[in-house]
Amino acid sequence: MENPPSLDELIRALRCLPGVGPKSAQRMAFHLLQRDHDGARRLADGLNLALGRIRHCGKCNTFTEAEMCVVCASVRRDPTLLCVVETPADLAVMEQTQSYAGHYFVLMGRLSPLDGIGPREIHLDRLLQRASDGVVKEVILATNFTVEGEATAHYVSELLGDKGVKVTRIARGLPVGGELEHVDSGTLAQALLERRPA
Amino acid sequence: MENPPSLDELIRALRCLPGVGPKSAQRMAFHLLQRDHDGARRLADGLNLALGRIRHCGKCNTFTEAEMCVVCASVRRDPTLLCVVETPADLAVMEQTQSYAGHYFVLMGRLSPLDGIGPREIHLDRLLQRASDGVVKEVILATNFTVEGEATAHYVSELLGDKGVKVTRIARGLPVGGELEHVDSGTLAQALLERRPA
């Protein structure tokens, strides 16, 4: 027996979520239709609302509903420090450490030539421009300590090498292969504290 | 820094999905907004479409877009057999065996007094009515072999005890290809108990 078409379509659509395979997608669809119509409606509305409202901050790239994100718009942040992270999730965990009061640049990815993600895709032209604006004194590289994150950090530090800004890398207090998103704030705070010249 | 409100709302909404905690929800939201706007749009549409179209089959309870589901509407199925399953997912795996040509009754749950799920919630009044319609000759109980599934099977078999229909339970035993060494002793004990002529 086949599922009704609209149910099959929902199951297929749920598979666009990362980490959701055919079995989970089916379980999710059944759950929503059987027990949580309100949740399903709220999710549909939430998706449409976010799609309509969320855009990238004109200055740092992170998600925002305004022209500029809260951090970039703040006058309390130190404009001489620029921290480079891969994703908004990484920016969020950096903020959770409460150990950093500078600005951010969110790459929205990492260098990954095999996936067709080169310097242009992670907006390095804009990063270069930002770092050379005369205000920024130090660029802190806080990409992940994965192979691609390290390669990205290396590439960026080469790129900024002769631009007259100090380029540092957060300390390898993180486990090798570890990702910012999954580390505790204390370790991350320490890594930030022990940043070293790149 | 806080996420923009519509992003936070989307993350909250994603948590209505079973098995999705705060971290996964955030990862899903970022993924959709960063890399898969089409997928997000399709998911929102899929949810709304399914919510609008999917209802329960008037006869067997499973999900359908019509008044009656494909199985119940088919004239090729044996109307004297009625298989009782917990969910549409269970119905689907039963169909995948291609070993059953009767009808179904989908409980849409299992007895679970602690969760407030009693006989009424799993539509046992309708099952009783269906089993007593004079057409059904055998009711096959195919609820799960969990504590709750077993209790449900037991309850249903008591309920139908004097209604003049044969009530059977799918066999418990070793899986096909299963090895004695790797099966739990409860299953093995049951397989021994339910041994049949070779």
CSV table of C-alpha atoms in Angstrom, one decimal:
chain,number,residue,atom,x,y,z
A,1,MET,CA,0.0,0.0,0.0
A,2,GLU,CA,1.2,3.5,-0.8
A,3,ASN,CA,0.9,6.4,1.5
A,4,PRO,CA,-1.4,9.2,0.3
A,5,PRO,CA,0.5,11.6,-2.0
A,6,SER,CA,0.5,14.5,0.3
A,7,LEU,CA,1.8,12.4,3.1
A,8,ASP,CA,4.6,11.0,0.9
A,9,GLU,CA,5.4,14.6,-0.2
A,10,LEU,CA,5.6,15.6,3.5
A,11,ILE,CA,8.0,12.7,4.2
A,12,ARG,CA,10.2,13.7,1.3
A,13,ALA,CA,10.2,17.3,2.3
A,14,LEU,CA,11.2,16.4,5.9
A,15,ARG,CA,14.3,14.8,4.5
A,16,CYS,CA,15.8,18.2,3.6
A,17,LEU,CA,16.5,18.5,7.3
A,18,PRO,CA,20.1,17.5,8.1
A,19,GLY,CA,20.5,14.1,9.8
A,20,VAL,CA,16.9,13.0,8.9
A,21,GLY,CA,16.7,9.8,6.9
A,22,PRO,CA,13.6,8.0,5.4
A,23,LYS,CA,12.7,6.3,8.7
A,24,SER,CA,12.9,9.4,10.9
A,25,ALA,CA,11.1,11.4,8.2
A,26,GLN,CA,8.2,9.0,8.3
A,27,ARG,CA,8.2,8.9,12.1
A,28,MET,CA,8.1,12.8,12.1
A,29,ALA,CA,5.3,13.0,9.6
A,30,PHE,CA,3.2,10.4,11.4
A,31,HIS,CA,3.8,12.1,14.7
A,32,LEU,CA,2.8,15.6,13.4
A,33,LEU,CA,-0.3,14.3,11.7
A,34,GLN,CA,-1.4,12.0,14.5
A,35,ARG,CA,-0.6,14.0,17.5
A,36,ASP,CA,0.7,17.5,16.9
A,37,HIS,CA,-1.3,19.5,14.3
A,38,ASP,CA,-0.6,22.6,16.2
A,39,GLY,CA,3.1,21.9,16.1
A,40,ALA,CA,3.0,21.3,12.4
A,41,ARG,CA,1.1,24.5,11.7
A,42,ARG,CA,3.6,26.4,13.9
A,43,LEU,CA,6.5,24.8,12.0
A,44,ALA,CA,5.1,25.7,8.6
A,45,ASP,CA,4.5,29.3,9.8
A,46,GLY,CA,7.9,29.5,11.4
A,47,LEU,CA,9.6,28.4,8.2
A,48,ASN,CA,7.7,30.9,6.1
A,49,LEU,CA,8.3,33.7,8.6
A,50,ALA,CA,12.0,33.1,8.9
A,51,LEU,CA,12.3,32.7,5.1
A,52,GLY,CA,10.6,36.1,4.7
A,53,ARG,CA,12.5,37.9,7.4
A,54,ILE,CA,15.9,36.5,7.9
A,55,ARG,CA,18.8,38.0,5.8
A,56,HIS,CA,22.5,38.4,6.2
A,57,CYS,CA,24.0,41.3,8.1
A,58,GLY,CA,25.5,43.8,5.6
A,59,LYS,CA,28.6,44.0,7.7
A,60,CYS,CA,29.4,40.6,9.3
A,61,ASN,CA,27.2,38.2,7.3
A,62,THR,CA,25.4,36.7,10.2
A,63,PHE,CA,21.6,36.1,10.3
A,64,THR,CA,19.6,39.2,11.1
A,65,GLU,CA,16.2,40.7,10.5
A,66,ALA,CA,17.6,44.3,10.3
A,67,GLU,CA,20.0,45.9,7.9
A,68,MET,CA,22.7,45.3,10.4
A,69,CYS,CA,23.0,42.7,13.2
A,70,VAL,CA,22.9,43.5,16.9
A,71,VAL,CA,26.7,43.1,17.4
A,72,CYS,CA,27.6,45.2,14.4
A,73,ALA,CA,25.2,47.9,15.4
A,74,SER,CA,26.4,48.1,19.0
A,75,VAL,CA,28.6,51.0,20.0
A,76,ARG,CA,29.8,49.1,23.0
A,77,ARG,CA,31.9,46.6,21.0
A,78,ASP,CA,35.5,47.1,20.4
A,79,PRO,CA,35.8,47.9,16.6
A,80,THR,CA,39.5,47.2,16.6
A,81,LEU,CA,39.0,43.4,17.1
A,82,LEU,CA,37.5,41.3,14.3
A,83,CYS,CA,36.8,37.6,15.0
A,84,VAL,CA,36.4,35.3,12.0
A,85,VAL,CA,34.0,32.4,12.5
A,86,GLU,CA,32.5,29.9,10.1
A,87,THR,CA,28.8,30.1,11.0
A,88,PRO,CA,26.3,32.0,13.0
A,89,ALA,CA,26.2,29.0,15.4
A,90,ASP,CA,29.9,29.5,16.0
A,91,LEU,CA,29.3,33.2,16.6
A,92,ALA,CA,26.6,32.3,19.1
A,93,VAL,CA,28.9,30.0,21.1
A,94,MET,CA,31.6,32.7,21.1
A,95,GLU,CA,29.1,35.1,22.6
A,96,GLN,CA,28.2,32.6,25.2
A,97,THR,CA,31.8,32.6,26.5
A,98,GLN,CA,31.3,36.3,27.5
A,99,SER,CA,35.0,36.7,26.9
A,100,TYR,CA,34.9,38.7,23.7
A,101,ALA,CA,33.7,42.2,23.1
A,102,GLY,CA,34.9,42.8,19.5
A,103,HIS,CA,33.2,42.4,16.2
A,104,TYR,CA,32.7,39.4,14.0
A,105,PHE,CA,33.0,38.3,10.4
A,106,VAL,CA,31.0,35.2,9.6
A,107,LEU,CA,32.3,33.3,6.6
A,108,MET,CA,29.1,31.3,6.2
A,109,GLY,CA,31.2,28.3,5.4
A,110,ARG,CA,34.8,27.2,5.1
A,111,LEU,CA,37.2,26.7,2.2
A,112,SER,CA,36.3,23.4,0.6
A,113,PRO,CA,37.5,23.2,-3.0
A,114,LEU,CA,36.0,19.8,-3.5
A,115,ASP,CA,32.6,21.2,-2.8
A,116,GLY,CA,33.2,24.2,-5.0
A,117,ILE,CA,33.6,26.5,-2.0
A,118,GLY,CA,36.4,28.9,-2.7
A,119,PRO,CA,37.5,32.3,-1.4
A,120,ARG,CA,34.6,34.0,-3.2
A,121,GLU,CA,32.0,31.8,-1.6
A,122,ILE,CA,33.1,32.6,1.9
A,123,HIS,CA,33.3,36.3,1.1
A,124,LEU,CA,37.0,36.7,1.6
A,125,ASP,CA,37.0,39.8,-0.6
A,126,ARG,CA,34.7,41.5,1.9
A,127,LEU,CA,36.8,40.3,4.8
A,128,LEU,CA,39.9,41.7,3.3
A,129,GLN,CA,38.2,45.0,2.7
A,130,ARG,CA,36.9,45.0,6.3
A,131,ALA,CA,40.3,44.1,7.8
A,132,SER,CA,42.0,46.9,5.7
A,133,ASP,CA,39.6,49.7,6.8
A,134,GLY,CA,42.1,51.2,9.2
A,135,VAL,CA,39.9,50.6,12.2
A,136,VAL,CA,40.6,46.9,12.7
A,137,LYS,CA,43.9,46.2,14.5
A,138,GLU,CA,43.6,42.5,15.1
A,139,VAL,CA,41.9,39.7,13.2
A,140,ILE,CA,41.2,36.7,15.4
A,141,LEU,CA,40.8,33.4,13.4
A,142,ALA,CA,38.2,31.3,15.1
A,143,THR,CA,37.4,28.8,12.4
A,144,ASN,CA,37.0,25.1,13.5
A,145,PHE,CA,40.1,23.0,14.2
A,146,THR,CA,39.1,20.6,11.4
A,147,VAL,CA,41.1,20.1,8.2
A,148,GLU,CA,39.0,22.6,6.3
A,149,GLY,CA,38.8,25.1,9.2
A,150,GLU,CA,42.5,25.0,9.6
A,151,ALA,CA,43.1,25.4,5.8
A,152,THR,CA,40.7,28.4,5.9
A,153,ALA,CA,42.5,30.0,8.8
A,154,HIS,CA,45.9,29.5,7.0
A,155,TYR,CA,44.5,30.9,3.8
A,156,VAL,CA,43.1,34.0,5.6
A,157,SER,CA,46.3,34.6,7.5
A,158,GLU,CA,48.3,34.5,4.3
A,159,LEU,CA,45.8,36.9,2.7
A,160,LEU,CA,46.1,39.4,5.5
A,161,GLY,CA,49.8,38.9,6.1
A,162,ASP,CA,50.9,42.2,4.6
A,163,LYS,CA,47.9,44.3,5.4
A,164,GLY,CA,49.3,45.8,8.6
A,165,VAL,CA,46.9,44.0,11.0
A,166,LYS,CA,47.8,41.5,13.6
A,167,VAL,CA,46.4,38.1,12.8
A,168,THR,CA,45.9,35.6,15.6
A,169,ARG,CA,44.4,32.2,15.9
A,170,ILE,CA,42.4,31.0,18.9
A,171,ALA,CA,44.5,28.6,21.0
A,172,ARG,CA,44.3,24.9,20.4
A,173,GLY,CA,42.7,24.3,23.7
A,174,LEU,CA,40.1,22.5,21.7
A,175,PRO,CA,40.5,18.9,20.9
A,176,VAL,CA,41.9,18.2,17.4
A,177,GLY,CA,39.0,17.6,15.1
A,178,GLY,CA,36.6,19.3,17.5
A,179,GLU,CA,34.0,21.8,16.5
A,180,LEU,CA,33.2,25.1,18.3
A,181,GLU,CA,29.5,24.3,18.5
A,182,HIS,CA,30.1,21.2,20.7
A,183,VAL,CA,32.7,22.5,23.2
A,184,ASP,CA,32.0,23.9,26.6
A,185,SER,CA,32.2,27.6,27.2
A,186,GLY,CA,35.1,27.3,29.6
A,187,THR,CA,37.4,25.6,27.2
A,188,LEU,CA,36.4,28.0,24.5
A,189,ALA,CA,37.1,31.0,26.7
A,190,GLN,CA,40.6,29.6,27.5
A,191,ALA,CA,41.3,29.1,23.8
A,192,LEU,CA,40.3,32.7,23.2
A,193,LEU,CA,42.5,33.9,26.0
A,194,GLU,CA,45.5,32.0,24.6
A,195,ARG,CA,45.3,33.1,21.1
A,196,ARG,CA,48.6,33.2,19.4
A,197,PRO,CA,50.1,34.9,16.3
A,198,ALA,CA,49.1,33.1,13.1
B,1,MET,CA,24.0,38.0,21.3
B,2,GLU,CA,20.4,36.8,20.7
B,3,ASN,CA,19.2,35.2,17.5
B,4,PRO,CA,16.7,37.3,15.5
B,5,PRO,CA,13.2,36.6,16.8
B,6,SER,CA,12.0,34.8,13.7
B,7,LEU,CA,15.0,32.5,13.8
B,8,ASP,CA,14.4,31.7,17.5
B,9,GLU,CA,10.8,31.0,16.7
B,10,LEU,CA,11.8,28.6,13.9
B,11,ILE,CA,14.2,26.8,16.2
B,12,ARG,CA,11.5,26.5,18.8
B,13,ALA,CA,9.0,25.2,16.2
B,14,LEU,CA,11.5,22.6,14.9
B,15,ARG,CA,11.5,21.1,18.4
B,16,CYS,CA,8.0,19.8,17.9
B,17,LEU,CA,9.6,17.1,15.8
B,18,PRO,CA,10.2,13.9,17.7
B,19,GLY,CA,13.9,13.3,18.6
B,20,VAL,CA,14.9,16.9,17.9
B,21,GLY,CA,16.5,18.7,20.8
B,22,PRO,CA,17.7,22.4,21.0
B,23,LYS,CA,21.1,21.7,19.3
B,24,SER,CA,19.6,19.8,16.4
B,25,ALA,CA,16.9,22.3,16.0
B,26,GLN,CA,19.5,25.1,15.8
B,27,ARG,CA,21.5,23.1,13.3
B,28,MET,CA,18.4,22.4,11.2
B,29,ALA,CA,17.3,26.1,11.2
B,30,PHE,CA,20.8,27.3,10.2
B,31,HIS,CA,21.1,24.7,7.5
B,32,LEU,CA,17.7,25.6,6.0
B,33,LEU,CA,18.4,29.4,6.1
B,34,GLN,CA,21.9,29.1,5.0
B,35,ARG,CA,21.8,26.5,2.3
B,36,ASP,CA,18.3,25.2,1.5
B,37,HIS,CA,15.7,27.9,1.1
B,38,ASP,CA,14.0,25.7,-1.5
B,39,GLY,CA,13.8,22.8,1.0
B,40,ALA,CA,12.5,25.0,3.7
B,41,ARG,CA,9.8,26.4,1.4
B,42,ARG,CA,8.9,22.8,0.3
B,43,LEU,CA,8.7,21.7,3.9
B,44,ALA,CA,6.4,24.5,4.8
B,45,ASP,CA,4.2,23.8,1.8
B,46,GLY,CA,4.3,20.0,2.5
B,47,LEU,CA,3.1,20.6,6.1
B,48,ASN,CA,0.3,22.8,5.1
B,49,LEU,CA,-0.8,20.5,2.3
B,50,ALA,CA,-0.8,17.4,4.5
B,51,LEU,CA,-2.6,19.2,7.3
B,52,GLY,CA,-5.3,20.2,4.8
B,53,ARG,CA,-5.6,16.9,3.0
B,54,ILE,CA,-4.8,14.0,5.3
B,55,ARG,CA,-7.6,12.5,7.4
B,56,HIS,CA,-8.3,9.2,8.9
B,57,CYS,CA,-9.9,6.4,6.9
B,58,GLY,CA,-13.5,6.0,8.1
B,59,LYS,CA,-13.1,2.3,8.2
B,60,CYS,CA,-9.6,1.4,9.4
B,61,ASN,CA,-8.3,4.7,10.8
B,62,THR,CA,-5.1,4.9,8.7
B,63,PHE,CA,-4.1,8.1,7.0
B,64,THR,CA,-5.8,8.8,3.7
B,65,GLU,CA,-6.9,11.7,1.5
B,66,ALA,CA,-10.1,10.1,0.5
B,67,GLU,CA,-13.2,9.0,2.5
B,68,MET,CA,-11.7,5.5,2.6
B,69,CYS,CA,-8.1,4.3,2.3
B,70,VAL,CA,-6.8,2.2,-0.6
B,71,VAL,CA,-6.8,-1.1,1.3
B,72,CYS,CA,-10.4,-0.6,2.6
B,73,ALA,CA,-11.6,0.4,-0.8
B,74,SER,CA,-10.0,-2.5,-2.6
B,75,VAL,CA,-12.3,-5.4,-3.7
B,76,ARG,CA,-9.3,-7.7,-3.9
B,77,ARG,CA,-8.6,-7.9,-0.2
B,78,ASP,CA,-10.0,-10.7,1.9
B,79,PRO,CA,-12.7,-9.1,4.1
B,80,THR,CA,-12.8,-12.0,6.5
B,81,LEU,CA,-9.3,-11.2,7.9
B,82,LEU,CA,-8.8,-8.1,10.1
B,83,CYS,CA,-5.3,-7.3,11.2
B,84,VAL,CA,-4.9,-4.9,14.2
B,85,VAL,CA,-1.8,-2.7,14.2
B,86,GLU,CA,-0.8,0.2,16.3
B,87,THR,CA,0.2,2.8,13.7
B,88,PRO,CA,0.2,3.5,9.9
B,89,ALA,CA,3.9,2.8,10.0
B,90,ASP,CA,3.2,-0.8,11.2
B,91,LEU,CA,0.5,-1.2,8.5
B,92,ALA,CA,3.2,-0.1,6.0
B,93,VAL,CA,5.7,-2.8,7.1
B,94,MET,CA,2.9,-5.4,7.1
B,95,GLU,CA,2.2,-4.5,3.5
B,96,GLN,CA,5.9,-4.7,2.6
B,97,THR,CA,5.9,-8.4,3.6
B,98,GLN,CA,3.5,-9.1,0.7
B,99,SER,CA,2.2,-11.9,2.9
B,100,TYR,CA,-1.2,-10.5,3.9
B,101,ALA,CA,-4.2,-9.8,1.8
B,102,GLY,CA,-6.8,-9.0,4.5
B,103,HIS,CA,-8.0,-5.7,5.9
B,104,TYR,CA,-6.6,-3.6,8.8
B,105,PHE,CA,-7.7,-1.7,11.8
B,106,VAL,CA,-5.2,0.9,12.9
B,107,LEU,CA,-5.4,1.7,16.6
B,108,MET,CA,-3.4,4.9,16.2
B,109,GLY,CA,-1.7,4.2,19.5
B,110,ARG,CA,-1.6,1.6,22.2
B,111,LEU,CA,-3.2,1.3,25.7
B,112,SER,CA,-1.2,3.4,28.0
B,113,PRO,CA,-3.2,4.4,31.1
B,114,LEU,CA,-0.4,6.6,32.5
B,115,ASP,CA,-0.5,8.7,29.4
B,116,GLY,CA,-4.3,8.8,29.5
B,117,ILE,CA,-4.7,6.5,26.5
B,118,GLY,CA,-7.5,4.1,27.3
B,119,PRO,CA,-9.8,1.9,25.1
B,120,ARG,CA,-11.7,5.0,23.8
B,121,GLU,CA,-8.5,6.7,22.6
B,122,ILE,CA,-7.5,3.7,20.5
B,123,HIS,CA,-11.1,3.3,19.1
B,124,LEU,CA,-11.8,-0.1,20.6
B,125,ASP,CA,-15.5,0.6,20.3
B,126,ARG,CA,-15.2,0.8,16.6
B,127,LEU,CA,-12.9,-2.2,16.4
B,128,LEU,CA,-15.5,-4.2,18.4
B,129,GLN,CA,-18.2,-3.1,16.0
B,130,ARG,CA,-16.1,-3.9,13.0
B,131,ALA,CA,-15.2,-7.4,14.3
B,132,SER,CA,-18.8,-8.2,15.0
B,133,ASP,CA,-20.1,-7.2,11.6
B,134,GLY,CA,-20.5,-10.9,10.6
B,135,VAL,CA,-18.0,-10.6,7.7
B,136,VAL,CA,-14.8,-10.7,9.7
B,137,LYS,CA,-13.9,-14.3,10.7
B,138,GLU,CA,-10.4,-13.8,12.2
B,139,VAL,CA,-8.8,-10.9,14.0
B,140,ILE,CA,-5.0,-11.0,13.9
B,141,LEU,CA,-3.3,-9.0,16.7
B,142,ALA,CA,-0.1,-7.4,15.3
B,143,THR,CA,0.6,-4.9,18.0
B,144,ASN,CA,4.2,-4.5,19.1
B,145,PHE,CA,5.8,-7.0,21.5
B,146,THR,CA,6.4,-4.2,24.0
B,147,VAL,CA,4.8,-4.1,27.4
B,148,GLU,CA,2.1,-1.7,26.2
B,149,GLY,CA,1.6,-3.5,22.9
B,150,GLU,CA,1.2,-6.8,24.7
B,151,ALA,CA,-1.3,-5.3,27.2
B,152,THR,CA,-3.2,-3.9,24.3
B,153,ALA,CA,-3.3,-7.3,22.5
B,154,HIS,CA,-4.4,-9.0,25.7
B,155,TYR,CA,-7.2,-6.4,26.3
B,156,VAL,CA,-8.4,-6.7,22.7
B,157,SER,CA,-8.4,-10.5,22.8
B,158,GLU,CA,-10.5,-10.4,26.0
B,159,LEU,CA,-12.9,-8.0,24.5
B,160,LEU,CA,-13.4,-10.1,21.4
B,161,GLY,CA,-13.4,-13.4,23.4
B,162,ASP,CA,-17.1,-14.1,23.1
B,163,LYS,CA,-17.9,-12.4,19.8
B,164,GLY,CA,-17.6,-15.5,17.7
B,165,VAL,CA,-14.5,-14.5,15.8
B,166,LYS,CA,-11.1,-16.2,15.9
B,167,VAL,CA,-8.5,-14.0,17.6
B,168,THR,CA,-4.8,-14.7,16.8
B,169,ARG,CA,-1.5,-13.1,17.7
B,170,ILE,CA,1.4,-12.9,15.3
B,171,ALA,CA,4.2,-15.3,16.4
B,172,ARG,CA,7.1,-14.4,18.5
B,173,GLY,CA,10.4,-16.1,17.9
B,174,LEU,CA,13.8,-15.7,16.3
B,175,PRO,CA,14.2,-13.4,13.3
B,176,VAL,CA,14.9,-14.9,9.9
B,177,GLY,CA,18.6,-15.4,9.7
B,178,GLY,CA,18.8,-15.0,13.5
B,179,GLU,CA,21.3,-17.0,15.5
B,180,LEU,CA,20.6,-18.4,18.9
B,181,GLU,CA,23.8,-17.0,20.3
B,182,HIS,CA,22.7,-13.5,19.5
B,183,VAL,CA,19.1,-13.5,20.6
B,184,ASP,CA,17.9,-12.4,24.0
B,185,SER,CA,16.8,-15.2,26.3
B,186,GLY,CA,13.3,-13.9,26.6
B,187,THR,CA,12.8,-14.3,22.8
B,188,LEU,CA,14.4,-17.7,22.8
B,189,ALA,CA,12.3,-18.9,25.7
B,190,GLN,CA,9.2,-17.7,23.9
B,191,ALA,CA,10.3,-19.4,20.6
B,192,LEU,CA,10.8,-22.6,22.5
B,193,LEU,CA,7.4,-22.3,24.1
B,194,GLU,CA,5.7,-21.6,20.8
B,195,ARG,CA,7.5,-24.4,19.0
B,196,ARG,CA,5.5,-26.0,16.2
B,197,PRO,CA,5.7,-29.3,14.3
B,198,ALA,CA,8.7,-29.3,12.0
